[in-house]
Structure formats: C-alpha cells, structure tokens
Amino acid sequence: MSADEFRRNGYKIVDWIANYFERIEDLPVLSQVEPDWLRRNLPASPPETSEDFGEIFNDVDRLILPAVTHWNHPNFHGLFATSTSSVGIFGEMLSAAFDMKAMLWRTSPASTELEDVVLDWLRQMMDLPDHFEGIIYDTASVSTMHAIAAARENANLDIREKGMSGRDDLPLLRIYCSEHVHSSIDKCAITLGLGTRSLHKIECNDRFEMIPERLAEAVEDDLEAGFMPICVIPTVGTTSTSSVDPVDAVADICEKYGLWLHVDAAYAGATAIIPEFREHFRGCERADSIVVNPHKWLFTPFDLSVLYCKDLGTMKQAFSLVPEYLKTNDEQTVKNGMDYGIQLGRRFRALKFWFVIRYFGREGMIERLREHCRLARLFASWVEESANFELMAPVPFALVCFRACPKGVDDLDTLNEWVMNKINTSGKAYLSHTKLNGKFTLRLSVGSIRVEERHLKKVWDLLNEQFSVART
Ligand code: PLP
C-alpha cells in the first residue's frame, strides 16, 4: 500500500470510527445475529488474488457490524461494563504501526522504559508503596497465573527443574481464595499443574466477603493433614457482587504462615486512585503481588493488565531463560521484558495507557470513576425505594446486584431471567446475572465512558415495563 493510499484509507477509517461513536446509541447493544450467521456469509476459502481495500472495508458495515456486541454502548451494563477511549484507540494505532515485540530492551527501548514509567505513575495514583514494581500482561487471568507461579517459586520446591509430576517428595500444594473468587483462579491452578484440588475455597459472610477466621482454620487443618499452603488470593471487587475481602486480616495470616499474598483487584483496583475509596484497599500495601486491569475501568482499550510485585526478582527467577540467540551484552544493566513471564515478544501496550493517563490526568480519571459509582448508588436507591425490587448485595463500587420480587410470585428466578432476556434481546440494554445464595440475581454494571444518568433511567424504565408485562 503506498503512503498516499494509506492516507486515503486511513482517513476513511478514522471517519468511520468517529461516526460509529456518534451513532452508537442507535445500534443494538447485543448483536442480533443468530449463531453461524457470519460464517455462512463468508467465503469458505481465502481469495487467490488481491482484493480492493475499498471493498474489504465495505464489508465491515455489511458483515462485521451486525455481528458486533457493542461494549462501547452506554447501555452495556453486563459483566463489567468497560469501554475504550479515543486516545486509547490512537495508542493502539501507533503501537500497531511500530509492531514492536518487546522482548529485549534493545529490540524495544521505548516499550520497556515507557512501561516502567506509566506503571510507576499508576502505582503512585493508587497510593501503593514504592517497593512495588509492575509488569504488563494481556489479562488478569495471565497476570494471576504468573503471580501463582512466582508464589510457587518462592516455596523453593525446585519445580523449574523437577516439575510436579512423578515426584513423591511433593505434598499437595494449597492456594486459598474465597468461594466468590473469579474462575480464572481455577484455570490458573489447572494451567500450572496444581489441579483444582489445590484450591481451598473459604466461606464468605453475608456480605460475600472472605471470613478470615475460616481461612486461618483452613490453613491449620491443611498443615495438620500434611499439605503445603503457598498462597492466599483475596479479591477487592469480586466478579459476582464486587465484594471486598478483608486484605489486612488476610495479610496477618499470610505473615504468620509465610504465605504469598496475591490480591485480585482486576476490576476495583482502578478505584484505589480515589482517595475516599482507599479504605477498601487496606492491607494491599502488604501484598506480594496485586493485579489491576486498566482495560476494565481506566478507559484503556483491551488488553492491558498490570501485575505489581513486591519483588519482581522472584518472577525473573521463575521464568528467565536466555538462549544464545537472545544473549546481549547489556543484560546486567537493562530490563528485558521476556524475563518476566511465558511470552517472548510482548505488545507495546504501555503507549495507549500513557496516552490515556496524560489525556485525562489523575483528576479526570477520578472524576469519571466517582461519577460511575454515584450513578450505581443512584440506581441502587431506585431499587431500594421500589416495592417490586430488592438489592441482593451491598454496592461498594459501581455494580448493582438486585432482583424483581413482586408479592404473590412464587418463582422469582424464572421471572427475573425472563425480564433480563427480554431486555437483552430487545437490543436496548444489556444486563447479566449471577446466583447469590442460590437466587437468580440481576447485575447492572456502570463503567462506560459514555454513560449518563439518562441511560440508567432508561434501564429502570425498561425493567419496570417488562416487569409489568410479565405480571399480566
Ligand atoms: N478477576 C476478576 C475479579 C474479574 O472480575 C475478572 C473478569 O471479569 C478477572 C479476574 C479476569 O479478567 P481477564 O479477562 O482480564 O482475564
């Protein structure tokens, strides 16, 4: 593609994206296509000869757009509502242009050093102590997998060389988390060869928070049974309800038994930048590692997850392996990203985050997060004031768990599921669900950069409307 052609097409794409954001509210939040629709509409084999870019691009409107669920839509309230920002898109464009594989400092000085700088900025904004050093991975699942690998390395079991299979000198290793932990922790245990039986899930109180006394008992019981506790993973902002495990009390137990403390703050970690939210993070300063996802709630396009470690050296010890063709004469003095995980090449993700932090500034980010939390509390107040709905969990951040509970209806699970599906298939808004104490619970997450009070009012009206339809 010539530079002129690149310019022409590039301007068209930027125009298209600008129009997309302008008309996003007219698009259905959830894609309305049936499974297999796109596949059926695409040729089964690749083109033999070159196609005109104009035609390729036209197919975005014709084929791709109908099959897009719009995470950027202000009425996307399912799962955790996350959205990109325009500056974040610019960061992605430039990083694609550089196409850096940040493995060694010398193959990517900009990526390596910018990553250190922006992660230190975020650390300061989150008010974490300066002994924390960060590293960027793609997702929280992968960040936590590396954290558990570091915890295992820290236990000095020689697993790097000997592995875990065929050994009779290795007791069952134990990792502790609450019963509300994200499923990625189970997957980490599977991936690392620990197996799901290594996970000990600790009971929660009626606010869905891990009970530290139960944790201490579990560790004692496991030690007595000859198992080897290595790590505890409290969550600040659990996925189902955004509840907060008592990190400080968990840290006491970790200190007593010499266990690695990894905090999963993938969702709510962003709010540590807001001074009045810091109480939720009490004890995080004592952690060995903490994961926070700027791609969830800091307006950074997917993907960008940050793992902070008290001693990144343990990660290096677990993963560094330098073949001849990657040896350099500066390894003692520079940081080579490939030393801190399973990947060799790493995307230049720090660039988009640098753009985002500079464009919004700390105050701009705080202001938006505060507004999301205010909107969630407002929605929760409507739920509380209504005789037909009830809150199912506290609202510490910007997630509301609730359900319809009209008098005289026996099967509330079916009613709530019906209402949710009606709203979702209408394309007007998207809600998701969880089960709390066995009860079908609706989840409304506020996190889009475009969300305003009128969008929540719209969902509230839709809920009341559908609920009246369901009753008739
Ligand atoms: N941890 C928590 C608390 C989450 O809510 C999620 C996803 O929502 C994850 C981890 C996994 O995130 P990722 O998609 O970045 O792997």
Coordinates of C-alpha atoms and ligand atoms in Angstrom, one line a residue:
M1 CA 0.0 0.0 0.0
S2 CA 1.5 3.3 -1.0
A3 CA 1.8 6.1 1.5
D4 CA -0.9 8.0 -0.4
E5 CA -3.3 5.1 -0.4
F6 CA -2.6 4.5 3.3
R7 CA -3.5 8.1 4.0
R8 CA -6.7 8.0 1.9
N9 CA -7.9 4.7 3.5
G10 CA -6.7 5.8 7.0
Y11 CA -8.8 9.0 6.9
K12 CA -11.8 6.9 5.9
I13 CA -11.3 4.6 8.8
V14 CA -10.9 7.4 11.3
D15 CA -14.1 9.0 9.9
W16 CA -15.9 5.7 10.2
I17 CA -14.8 5.3 13.9
A18 CA -15.9 8.9 14.7
N19 CA -19.3 8.2 13.1
Y20 CA -19.6 4.9 14.9
F21 CA -19.2 6.6 18.3
E22 CA -21.7 9.3 17.2
R23 CA -24.4 6.8 16.3
I24 CA -23.6 4.1 18.8
E25 CA -26.8 4.7 20.8
D26 CA -28.8 3.8 17.7
L27 CA -27.2 0.4 17.4
P28 CA -28.5 -2.7 19.4
V29 CA -26.3 -3.3 22.4
L30 CA -26.3 -7.1 21.9
S31 CA -25.7 -8.3 18.4
Q32 CA -29.0 -9.5 16.9
V33 CA -27.5 -12.2 14.6
E34 CA -28.1 -15.9 15.1
P35 CA -25.1 -18.2 15.7
D36 CA -23.3 -19.1 12.5
W37 CA -24.7 -16.1 10.6
L38 CA -21.3 -14.6 9.9
R39 CA -19.7 -17.8 9.0
R40 CA -22.5 -18.6 6.5
N41 CA -22.0 -15.2 4.9
L42 CA -18.3 -15.5 4.4
P43 CA -16.5 -17.5 1.6
A44 CA -15.1 -20.8 2.9
S45 CA -11.8 -20.4 1.2
P46 CA -9.3 -17.4 1.0
P47 CA -9.1 -15.2 -2.0
E48 CA -6.5 -16.2 -4.6
T49 CA -5.8 -12.7 -5.7
S50 CA -5.7 -9.3 -4.1
E51 CA -8.9 -7.5 -3.3
D52 CA -9.5 -3.8 -3.3
F53 CA -9.3 -2.3 0.1
G54 CA -12.5 -0.3 -0.5
E55 CA -14.4 -3.5 -1.0
I56 CA -12.9 -5.1 2.1
F57 CA -13.8 -2.1 4.1
N58 CA -17.4 -2.0 2.8
D59 CA -17.8 -5.5 4.2
V60 CA -17.3 -4.1 7.7
D61 CA -20.7 -2.4 7.5
R62 CA -22.3 -5.3 5.7
L63 CA -20.9 -8.3 7.6
I64 CA -18.9 -7.3 10.7
L65 CA -21.0 -4.6 12.3
P66 CA -24.2 -6.7 12.6
A67 CA -22.2 -9.3 14.4
V68 CA -20.7 -6.9 16.9
T69 CA -22.0 -6.6 20.5
H70 CA -21.2 -3.0 21.4
W71 CA -19.2 -2.9 24.6
N72 CA -18.9 0.8 24.0
H73 CA -22.6 1.3 24.1
P74 CA -23.6 3.4 27.2
N75 CA -26.3 0.8 28.0
F76 CA -23.9 -2.1 28.1
H77 CA -24.3 -3.0 31.8
G78 CA -23.5 -6.7 31.7
L79 CA -20.4 -8.4 33.2
F80 CA -18.2 -5.5 33.9
A81 CA -19.1 -2.5 31.7
T82 CA -15.8 -1.5 30.1
S83 CA -15.2 0.9 27.2
T84 CA -12.3 2.3 25.2
S85 CA -11.5 5.9 24.9
S86 CA -10.5 7.8 21.7
V87 CA -6.9 8.4 22.9
G88 CA -6.6 4.7 23.7
I89 CA -7.5 3.9 20.1
F90 CA -4.8 6.3 18.9
G91 CA -2.3 4.4 21.2
E92 CA -3.4 1.1 19.6
M93 CA -2.9 2.5 16.1
L94 CA 0.6 3.7 16.8
S95 CA 1.6 0.5 18.6
A96 CA 0.3 -1.5 15.6
A97 CA 2.4 0.8 13.4
F98 CA 5.6 0.2 15.4
D99 CA 4.8 -3.5 15.6
M100 CA 7.4 -3.9 18.4
K101 CA 8.0 -7.3 20.0
A102 CA 9.2 -6.1 23.4
M103 CA 11.3 -9.0 24.4
L104 CA 14.7 -7.3 25.0
W105 CA 15.4 -3.8 26.0
R106 CA 17.4 -3.3 22.8
T107 CA 14.6 -4.5 20.5
S108 CA 12.2 -2.1 22.2
P109 CA 13.7 0.6 24.5
A110 CA 10.6 2.7 24.2
S111 CA 8.2 0.0 25.2
T112 CA 10.4 -1.3 28.0
E113 CA 11.0 2.1 29.6
L114 CA 7.6 3.6 29.0
E115 CA 6.1 0.5 30.7
D116 CA 8.2 1.2 33.8
V117 CA 7.3 4.9 33.8
V118 CA 3.5 4.5 33.4
L119 CA 3.3 1.6 35.8
D120 CA 5.1 3.7 38.4
W121 CA 2.6 6.6 37.7
L122 CA -0.3 4.2 38.2
R123 CA 1.3 2.9 41.4
Q124 CA 1.6 6.4 42.7
M125 CA -2.0 7.2 41.8
M126 CA -3.1 4.0 43.6
D127 CA -1.1 5.1 46.6
L128 CA 0.9 1.8 46.7
P129 CA 4.3 1.8 48.3
D130 CA 7.3 2.3 46.1
H131 CA 8.7 -1.2 46.5
F132 CA 6.1 -2.4 44.0
E133 CA 7.4 -2.8 40.5
G134 CA 4.9 -3.6 37.7
I135 CA 4.8 -5.6 34.6
I136 CA 2.1 -5.6 31.9
Y137 CA 0.4 -8.8 30.7
D138 CA -2.7 -9.2 28.5
T139 CA -5.3 -10.2 31.0
A140 CA -5.8 -10.6 34.7
S141 CA -6.0 -14.4 34.2
V142 CA -2.5 -14.3 32.9
S143 CA -1.3 -11.9 35.5
T144 CA -2.6 -14.1 38.3
M145 CA -1.1 -17.2 36.6
H146 CA 2.3 -15.6 36.8
A147 CA 1.7 -14.5 40.4
I148 CA 0.9 -18.0 41.4
A149 CA 3.9 -19.3 39.5
A150 CA 6.0 -16.8 41.5
A151 CA 4.4 -17.9 44.8
R152 CA 5.3 -21.5 43.9
E153 CA 8.9 -20.5 43.0
N154 CA 9.0 -18.7 46.3
A155 CA 8.2 -22.0 48.1
N156 CA 11.6 -23.4 46.9
L157 CA 10.3 -26.7 45.6
D158 CA 12.7 -26.8 42.6
I159 CA 9.7 -27.0 40.2
R160 CA 11.6 -25.2 37.4
E161 CA 13.8 -28.2 37.0
K162 CA 12.0 -31.1 38.5
G163 CA 8.4 -30.2 37.6
M164 CA 5.5 -31.5 39.6
S165 CA 4.8 -34.9 38.1
G166 CA 6.5 -38.2 39.1
R167 CA 7.7 -36.8 42.4
D168 CA 6.9 -38.4 45.7
D169 CA 8.7 -35.6 47.7
L170 CA 5.9 -33.1 47.0
P171 CA 2.9 -32.7 49.2
L172 CA -0.4 -31.3 47.9
L173 CA 0.2 -27.5 47.5
R174 CA -2.7 -25.3 48.7
I175 CA -3.9 -22.0 47.4
Y176 CA -6.7 -20.2 49.3
C177 CA -9.4 -17.9 48.0
S178 CA -13.0 -17.1 48.7
E179 CA -15.9 -19.0 47.3
H180 CA -16.6 -15.9 45.2
V181 CA -13.2 -15.9 43.5
H182 CA -13.1 -15.4 39.7
S183 CA -13.0 -18.6 37.7
S184 CA -9.6 -17.5 36.3
I185 CA -8.0 -18.7 39.5
D186 CA -9.3 -22.2 39.0
K187 CA -7.9 -22.0 35.4
C188 CA -4.6 -20.9 36.8
A189 CA -4.5 -23.9 39.1
I190 CA -5.3 -26.1 36.1
T191 CA -2.7 -24.5 33.8
L192 CA 0.1 -24.6 36.4
G193 CA -0.4 -28.3 37.0
L194 CA -1.5 -27.7 40.6
G195 CA -5.0 -29.0 39.8
T196 CA -8.3 -27.6 41.1
R197 CA -8.0 -29.8 44.2
S198 CA -5.2 -27.5 45.3
L199 CA -7.7 -24.7 45.6
H200 CA -9.2 -24.3 49.1
K201 CA -12.3 -22.0 48.8
I202 CA -13.1 -20.2 52.0
E203 CA -16.6 -19.4 53.2
C204 CA -17.9 -15.9 53.0
N205 CA -20.1 -13.8 55.3
D206 CA -23.5 -12.4 54.3
R207 CA -21.7 -9.5 52.5
F208 CA -19.9 -12.1 50.3
E209 CA -16.5 -11.3 52.0
M210 CA -14.0 -14.0 52.9
I211 CA -14.1 -14.9 56.6
P212 CA -10.5 -14.6 57.9
E213 CA -11.1 -16.9 60.8
R214 CA -12.2 -19.7 58.4
L215 CA -9.0 -19.0 56.4
A216 CA -6.8 -19.5 59.5
E217 CA -8.7 -22.7 60.3
A218 CA -8.3 -24.0 56.8
V219 CA -4.5 -23.3 56.8
E220 CA -4.2 -25.1 60.2
D221 CA -6.2 -28.1 59.0
D222 CA -4.2 -28.4 55.8
L223 CA -0.9 -28.2 57.7
E224 CA -2.1 -30.9 60.0
A225 CA -3.1 -33.0 57.0
G226 CA 0.5 -32.7 55.6
F227 CA -0.4 -30.3 52.8
M228 CA 1.7 -27.3 51.9
P229 CA 0.0 -23.9 51.9
I230 CA 1.7 -21.5 49.5
C231 CA -0.6 -18.6 48.6
V232 CA -3.7 -16.7 49.5
I233 CA -5.8 -14.7 46.9
P234 CA -8.2 -12.2 48.4
T235 CA -10.2 -10.2 45.9
V236 CA -11.0 -6.5 46.1
G237 CA -14.1 -6.3 43.9
T238 CA -15.3 -9.9 43.3
T239 CA -16.9 -10.6 40.0
S240 CA -20.4 -11.6 41.2
T241 CA -21.0 -8.8 43.6
S242 CA -17.9 -6.6 43.8
S243 CA -17.5 -7.5 47.5
V244 CA -14.2 -6.8 49.2
D245 CA -12.2 -9.5 51.1
P246 CA -10.5 -8.2 54.2
V247 CA -7.0 -8.0 52.8
D248 CA -5.5 -6.7 56.1
A249 CA -6.7 -9.6 58.1
V250 CA -5.6 -12.0 55.4
A251 CA -2.2 -10.4 55.3
D252 CA -1.8 -11.2 59.1
I253 CA -2.5 -14.8 58.3
C254 CA -0.1 -14.8 55.4
E255 CA 2.6 -13.3 57.6
K256 CA 2.1 -15.8 60.3
Y257 CA 2.4 -18.8 58.0
G258 CA 4.8 -17.4 55.4
L259 CA 2.3 -17.4 52.5
W260 CA 2.4 -15.4 49.3
L261 CA -0.3 -12.8 49.3
H262 CA -1.8 -12.1 45.9
V263 CA -4.6 -9.5 45.6
D264 CA -7.0 -9.8 42.7
A265 CA -8.1 -6.2 42.2
A266 CA -8.6 -6.7 38.5
Y267 CA -11.9 -4.8 38.5
A268 CA -12.0 -2.5 41.5
G269 CA -8.2 -1.7 41.6
A270 CA -8.9 1.3 39.5
T271 CA -10.8 2.9 42.3
A272 CA -7.6 3.0 44.5
I273 CA -6.9 6.2 42.7
I274 CA -9.9 7.8 44.5
P275 CA -8.8 9.0 48.0
E276 CA -12.1 8.1 49.7
F277 CA -12.1 4.6 48.3
R278 CA -8.7 3.7 49.7
E279 CA -10.3 2.1 52.8
H280 CA -11.2 -0.9 50.5
F281 CA -7.5 -1.4 49.8
R282 CA -6.3 -1.5 53.4
G283 CA -3.7 -4.3 53.6
C284 CA -2.8 -4.2 49.9
E285 CA 0.5 -2.5 50.8
R286 CA 1.5 -5.7 52.5
A287 CA 0.8 -7.9 49.4
D288 CA 3.5 -9.8 47.4
S289 CA 1.6 -9.1 44.2
I290 CA -1.5 -7.3 43.1
V291 CA -3.3 -7.4 39.7
V292 CA -5.3 -4.4 38.4
N293 CA -6.8 -4.1 34.9
P294 CA -6.7 -0.7 33.2
H295 CA -8.6 -2.3 30.4
K296 CA -11.5 -2.8 32.7
W297 CA -12.1 0.6 34.3
L298 CA -9.4 3.0 33.2
F299 CA -10.6 3.7 29.7
T300 CA -7.8 1.8 28.1
P301 CA -8.7 -0.5 25.2
F302 CA -8.5 -4.2 25.7
D303 CA -6.0 -5.6 26.5
L304 CA -3.8 -4.3 29.4
S305 CA -3.5 -5.9 32.8
V306 CA -0.9 -4.8 35.3
L307 CA 0.8 -7.1 37.9
Y308 CA 2.6 -5.3 40.7
C309 CA 5.1 -7.4 42.6
K310 CA 7.0 -6.6 45.8
D311 CA 10.0 -8.4 44.4
L312 CA 9.9 -8.9 40.6
G313 CA 13.1 -10.8 41.0
T314 CA 11.1 -13.9 42.1
M315 CA 9.2 -13.7 38.8
K316 CA 12.5 -13.5 37.0
Q317 CA 13.8 -16.5 38.9
A318 CA 10.7 -18.4 37.9
F319 CA 10.8 -17.5 34.2
S320 CA 14.1 -16.1 32.9
L321 CA 15.7 -18.3 30.3
V322 CA 18.1 -16.8 27.8
P323 CA 19.1 -18.9 24.7
E324 CA 22.2 -17.9 22.8
Y325 CA 20.3 -16.0 20.1
L326 CA 18.8 -13.7 22.7
K327 CA 22.0 -13.0 24.7
T328 CA 23.1 -9.4 24.8
N329 CA 26.0 -7.6 26.5
D330 CA 23.7 -5.3 28.4
E331 CA 21.6 -7.8 30.3
Q332 CA 23.0 -6.9 33.7
T333 CA 22.1 -3.2 33.3
V334 CA 18.7 -3.2 31.5
K335 CA 15.3 -4.8 32.0
N336 CA 14.4 -7.4 29.3
G337 CA 10.6 -8.0 29.4
M338 CA 10.9 -11.6 28.2
D339 CA 12.5 -12.5 31.6
Y340 CA 9.2 -11.9 33.5
G341 CA 6.8 -14.4 32.0
I342 CA 6.0 -17.0 29.5
Q343 CA 5.9 -14.7 26.5
L344 CA 8.9 -13.8 24.5
G345 CA 7.5 -11.0 22.4
R346 CA 5.3 -8.5 24.1
R347 CA 3.0 -5.9 22.7
F348 CA 3.7 -2.2 23.1
R349 CA 0.7 -1.8 25.5
A350 CA 2.2 1.0 27.6
L351 CA 1.8 3.5 24.8
K352 CA -2.0 3.6 24.9
F353 CA -2.0 3.8 28.7
W354 CA 0.5 6.7 28.6
F355 CA -1.9 8.5 26.2
V356 CA -4.9 7.8 28.5
I357 CA -3.2 8.9 31.7
R358 CA -1.9 12.1 30.1
Y359 CA -5.1 13.0 28.3
F360 CA -7.4 12.5 31.3
G361 CA -5.0 13.3 34.1
R362 CA -5.4 11.9 37.5
E363 CA -8.3 14.3 38.3
G364 CA -10.1 13.4 35.1
M365 CA -9.9 9.7 35.8
I366 CA -11.0 10.2 39.4
E367 CA -14.0 12.3 38.4
R368 CA -15.3 9.7 35.9
L369 CA -14.9 6.8 38.3
R370 CA -16.6 8.8 41.0
E371 CA -19.5 9.5 38.7
H372 CA -19.9 5.8 37.8
C373 CA -20.1 5.0 41.5
R374 CA -22.6 7.8 42.0
L375 CA -24.8 6.5 39.2
A376 CA -24.7 3.0 40.6
R377 CA -25.7 4.2 44.0
L378 CA -28.5 6.2 42.4
F379 CA -29.8 3.1 40.6
A380 CA -29.5 1.2 43.9
S381 CA -31.6 3.8 45.6
W382 CA -34.4 3.4 43.0
V383 CA -34.3 -0.4 43.7
E384 CA -34.4 0.2 47.4
E385 CA -37.3 2.6 47.1
S386 CA -39.4 0.3 44.9
A387 CA -41.8 -2.2 46.5
N388 CA -41.2 -4.5 43.5
F389 CA -37.4 -4.8 43.6
E390 CA -34.8 -5.6 46.2
L391 CA -31.0 -5.2 46.5
M392 CA -29.1 -8.5 46.7
A393 CA -25.7 -7.2 47.8
P394 CA -24.0 -4.1 49.1
V395 CA -22.8 -1.6 46.4
P396 CA -19.2 -0.7 47.3
F397 CA -18.2 0.4 43.7
A398 CA -20.3 0.6 40.5
L399 CA -22.1 -2.7 40.3
V400 CA -25.7 -3.2 41.5
C401 CA -27.0 -6.7 42.3
F402 CA -30.8 -6.8 42.5
R403 CA -33.9 -8.6 41.5
A404 CA -37.6 -8.2 41.0
C405 CA -39.5 -9.6 43.9
P406 CA -43.2 -8.7 43.5
K407 CA -45.5 -10.1 46.1
G408 CA -47.5 -13.1 45.1
V409 CA -44.9 -14.5 42.6
D410 CA -43.5 -17.9 43.7
D411 CA -40.9 -18.4 41.0
L412 CA -38.8 -15.3 41.2
D413 CA -35.8 -17.0 39.4
T414 CA -37.9 -17.6 36.3
L415 CA -39.4 -14.1 36.4
N416 CA -36.0 -12.4 36.7
E417 CA -34.5 -14.5 34.0
W418 CA -37.4 -13.7 31.7
V419 CA -37.1 -10.0 32.3
M420 CA -33.4 -10.0 31.7
N421 CA -33.7 -12.0 28.5
K422 CA -36.5 -9.7 27.2
I423 CA -34.3 -6.6 27.8
N424 CA -31.2 -8.1 26.3
T425 CA -32.9 -9.4 23.1
S426 CA -34.6 -6.0 22.6
G427 CA -31.1 -4.6 22.0
K428 CA -31.9 -1.6 24.1
A429 CA -29.7 -2.5 27.1
Y430 CA -27.6 -5.4 28.2
L431 CA -27.7 -6.8 31.8
S432 CA -26.1 -10.0 33.1
H433 CA -26.8 -12.2 36.1
T434 CA -25.3 -14.3 38.8
K435 CA -26.6 -16.5 41.5
L436 CA -26.4 -15.4 45.1
N437 CA -27.3 -17.8 47.8
G438 CA -29.0 -19.9 45.1
K439 CA -31.1 -16.9 43.9
F440 CA -31.1 -15.7 40.3
T441 CA -29.7 -12.1 40.6
L442 CA -29.5 -9.4 38.0
R443 CA -26.2 -7.5 37.7
L444 CA -26.1 -3.9 36.4
S445 CA -22.5 -2.6 36.0
V446 CA -21.8 1.1 35.3
G447 CA -18.5 1.7 33.7
S448 CA -18.8 3.0 30.1
I449 CA -17.1 6.3 29.4
R450 CA -20.3 7.4 27.7
V451 CA -22.8 6.5 30.4
E452 CA -25.0 9.2 31.8
E453 CA -27.9 9.3 34.3
R454 CA -30.5 9.1 31.4
H455 CA -29.1 5.7 30.4
L456 CA -29.7 4.3 33.9
K457 CA -33.2 5.8 33.9
K458 CA -33.8 4.1 30.6
V459 CA -32.9 0.7 32.1
W460 CA -35.0 1.4 35.1
D461 CA -38.0 2.2 32.9
L462 CA -37.3 -1.0 30.8
L463 CA -37.2 -3.1 33.9
N464 CA -40.5 -1.7 35.2
E465 CA -42.1 -2.0 31.8
Q466 CA -41.0 -5.7 31.3
F467 CA -41.9 -6.5 34.9
S468 CA -45.5 -5.2 34.4
V469 CA -45.7 -7.2 31.1
A470 CA -44.5 -10.3 33.0
R471 CA -47.2 -9.9 35.6
T472 CA -50.1 -9.6 33.1
Ligands
PLP1 N1 -10.6 -11.2 38.3 C1 -11.7 -10.6 38.5 C2 -12.2 -10.1 39.9 C3 -12.6 -10.4 37.4 O1 -13.8 -9.8 37.6 C4 -12.2 -10.8 36.1 C5 -13.0 -10.6 34.9 O2 -14.1 -10.0 35.0 C6 -10.9 -11.5 36.0 C7 -10.2 -11.6 37.2 C8 -10.4 -12.0 34.7 O3 -10.1 -10.9 33.8 P1 -9.4 -11.0 32.5 O4 -10.5 -11.1 31.4 O5 -8.5 -9.8 32.3 O6 -8.6 -12.3 32.5

